[in-house]
């Protein structure tokens, strides 16, 4: 530092004025005149004996290089220090050498011998670094030396040196392409390498030097697939991209049968949903020829090697590196059977959380994918919603994706979302949104009118750009069915007075001209106005005025003849030659003179021919002929060095080429071994994952040991840590867990069951009521419960299941019911007589009662062969209904219709034990025979009363600290009130 | 692959260049400057540009552009991801990634770049390997270096590159062995005018700070791993164990690192911790408007909401804001038209309110769109999804480490439309 400050003094303030930002740094450029002097100073420092001075000098020189300042005149002084003992000086000298060797070839040769010595060093790292620098020096004379060094390094013991050799290959190739053949030999050798360290680098070399030599991969294919997960991330990207290409040449199209099926009548619709609609057409064309040949072929069987690739790349979707995820995603997109491609969607959506540049690239690729495989991204629709803080380019891409994803089912949500976008402050984005609406309207017929109406409303927007864009889009939409919309055309004709954007004016004029027959009164007037302002219009507007004039002349020459003449005369003297030409051309065509040829007869046909409606297409259509994720795909143009993604072969090449004689490679990677060891231990049971409560800073209770002893000591020597103390408690815990797990499992099963048989099955335990106590019944006891099963003989009846137990010592005979007393309207279906109930036995019977949706009791006599008992069954209100299945939307809709008098709301504080969702659901469903609305945001339940089928809707909205609100909507107010009471009771106790 | 790298500051000065192959003139950046000029906002510069002979791929980080030049086909994400990794490395080394620190450490930066790529292909990007070769600067060392003429280049050879666990260097020693994990969850949400959720999801990340001696092998398990829907891992995590047992088993890198990021399965409802009552309106006449915002607690699981902040990007025509806040204070930046209301802790008894009038440019039409509100908040000791770490086990070393887990919930991209 002392030296540098001295230098600063010497230099004075000379540099500080010109470039203040460099002022603090002594090595900055400064003024030219002082350069030589300063370099003398540096030379002196480099020549000195002190390492510290040399280091200081080198640091300043490197800083100069970093700033892009020229330091080449110091070459001789620097290169002398290449053999310096100080490792940092040496490194910096290397940096300098690599930068300037190309310019000072002769002097650079002085350093070569140092590196040659380094190549023989016993330390692998020194060998590697010597090779690295040597190969980076771009001096043609040393090509033979480099070649030799690379060949030697390729068979080095150390994988690190071999990796460096792989890196050196493309360097040498770019220096001297003549060496290709020799280099391919080295690549072939290194491809056979069995370490993960080398794999990525050598594939990179392969891609740069000889990507066409796909035959070199055969023998290494399986090895690469298996090593892949352990290769460093950058290598993974390169390998995956290369293997995608390889697979395209070696395996059969896994979707070939599906395309055949589709042609056979679209039989697979049910499997792949609606996403294949567009696909079908494309594929049909593409595959027709192929399919014909393959029609009688045996069913497609995936090559095991193809499967291996898919299987081994899948885990990499979880990589933290966006490039790796994208590489796997494109591999799946290009290679996987349709049914499996879906897995990549989730990972790609995840990348949307990343930096905006990553988003930009990912969205471009998603946009392409959504055209071919819409279904894949449909579940993630909302992830593409736009935030006002997104950069415009991201917004536009998201919009593109949303538009591609639009279909009949989700269009209403998407359009609602678009409505918010239209109000955005970002006008470019608003314009893009309007175009997107236009595209949705053309693609989905159902919403065309809605969209059109929406766009017409935009015509009165205050922002001119918005209006202009709407006009352009409306024009395209109207072309599809003009006859219906003459009033829109009229409306637009009025706009010509106000709107100034040329493109919009031109669009309106074209529209009026094209459909002048629909607006016969307005069209000539528009032409009159336009004729007036003709000279001040933009060129595209002028052209359309001429068009309009011509069309009107042909259809309505009486009114417009003079106007047309006038416009054509104006155009004749226009500055723009295009307009002058057009005017002449049109005059000849439409105005009949003696000289005019046969053409003018057909003028009407020429001008007013039926024009096909424009197809609004995604700009991402057909981009997938570029390999996804590639630069070429992003730019939609072939980049230099892009390797075309080959088409699938018609017949698979011989798969045996990939067979390797000695499949011993697995043993070479130590990491691989580690993994295998892991797999062998099936002990690591699931339960461990959810074990004891070891939260936060508990340095004392290290819980490592217990599980370790069970797992068969992965790492020796640490097994016997504090086992004794822990084991007891842990095993207990585990038991508990086990129990809990069982319970959970059952619950889960129940849930599943419930889901499938949702309307019928009771979701909670049934409550038993006593009908006859065994003392009053003299030994006969009867219990009943509401079984919540449909009563099959009569759907309007509630099924009551009765259980008879004979506790007496003698048999009971002829159990039946008599003398049923009911309120009007109620009905009972008696249970069949039980002829004999032996002592100590039990029997069950089911009866049905129609309670007429009231809680009136059904009274009757229960008779045995000796006695009669008066009994009554009074239903809790919750049993007067049966569950129905509603979706959340239906629920909300129904609820909306049952407001006012039909809605009862009660606030409550939940019982301490039932604050979680599960408990609430359980209690509500126990209290009333209702079913939970799946996926509802609140806890919502639905049912219908048994007799009158009135809807019963229950909502429990929970708030903090156990506060909750219960809402019951039911047409039958009495039932509603009673139900509120019952559920309230159930939830608060 | 990557041919050259230029670092460009906000005002368009190239202050560092590095070439991994032959030198490319810095005039290639002119194409970029042109695009930058056109894009107004630096965020809107297309990350990939095509020029007659080169392709320019850039990222924007910390008010700096990292502009790389490539000549041939290369996956753009590969380059973008690498450039971000470079920025991360600078951050890791110097504490921040800004023009100032890069200029102050120009030589170290240059050496780092030299090691990170070889002939344009990534060589060593693990910060642990890099730190072995090039020591990060610290105050003590720079004082010692000045006195003794020592260097910041490691004198050891980078053995990390040779190991099977390249992310961890050998021979780590600590007197206090500790392993801390931060479970940080971010709520991304869009709420519409009426307060209903248009879209909401939870993204989480587990940040680790592990300072353990030797080669520990850790296993981290969760009480409820089923919550995790989509995960991505640091390369150290053994994926197969996760697949089969839902535990994170790994040999940790030394120091700070991101262990995993996750997405909570969308079946689970997302609790929205606050509600916002807002009324922003502009009047047709009189060129003024009114603003009234109240924030209250919603589903915050009984925890306090802290660090509450509301950012509003006002329309261009809003000239000034005359507001009063019942809690915290607000600023209105006239240049960027951004209102920032820094509230702090949310008191449920006394809800914070911001109200007042906005004055618009005279004569300008009233803006079409009401500005949306971006909410920022923090809830300590809570992972809003309910995710819980159940235990951390260590194998392979005999000492007992000090362990800890912290939870934090933050607002991610939390936007209220008005």
JSON list of C-alpha atoms in Angstrom, two decimals, chain B residues 185 201-204 227-230 262-269 385 387:
[
{"chain": "B", "resi": 185, "resn": "UNK", "atom": "CA", "xyz": [-42.97, -18.41, 4.17]},
{"chain": "B", "resi": 201, "resn": "UNK", "atom": "CA", "xyz": [-50.54, -19.25, -2.50]},
{"chain": "B", "resi": 202, "resn": "UNK", "atom": "CA", "xyz": [-47.74, -19.87, -0.06]},
{"chain": "B", "resi": 203, "resn": "UNK", "atom": "CA", "xyz": [-44.15, -20.21, -1.08]},
{"chain": "B", "resi": 204, "resn": "UNK", "atom": "CA", "xyz": [-41.64, -21.23, 1.51]},
{"chain": "B", "resi": 227, "resn": "UNK", "atom": "CA", "xyz": [-48.20, -29.97, 3.16]},
{"chain": "B", "resi": 228, "resn": "UNK", "atom": "CA", "xyz": [-45.31, -29.60, 0.76]},
{"chain": "B", "resi": 229, "resn": "UNK", "atom": "CA", "xyz": [-46.49, -29.83, -2.76]},
{"chain": "B", "resi": 230, "resn": "UNK", "atom": "CA", "xyz": [-43.59, -28.83, -4.88]},
{"chain": "B", "resi": 262, "resn": "UNK", "atom": "CA", "xyz": [-41.26, -25.29, -1.42]},
{"chain": "B", "resi": 263, "resn": "UNK", "atom": "CA", "xyz": [-44.75, -24.57, -2.49]},
{"chain": "B", "resi": 264, "resn": "UNK", "atom": "CA", "xyz": [-47.64, -25.45, -0.23]},
{"chain": "B", "resi": 265, "resn": "UNK", "atom": "CA", "xyz": [-50.19, -27.64, -1.89]},
{"chain": "B", "resi": 266, "resn": "UNK", "atom": "CA", "xyz": [-53.00, -25.66, -3.34]},
{"chain": "B", "resi": 267, "resn": "UNK", "atom": "CA", "xyz": [-55.71, -27.71, -1.67]},
{"chain": "B", "resi": 268, "resn": "UNK", "atom": "CA", "xyz": [-54.91, -26.03, 1.57]},
{"chain": "B", "resi": 269, "resn": "UNK", "atom": "CA", "xyz": [-56.53, -22.73, 2.16]},
{"chain": "B", "resi": 385, "resn": "UNK", "atom": "CA", "xyz": [-49.03, -22.94, 6.25]},
{"chain": "B", "resi": 387, "resn": "UNK", "atom": "CA", "xyz": [-45.42, -26.43, 8.52]}
]
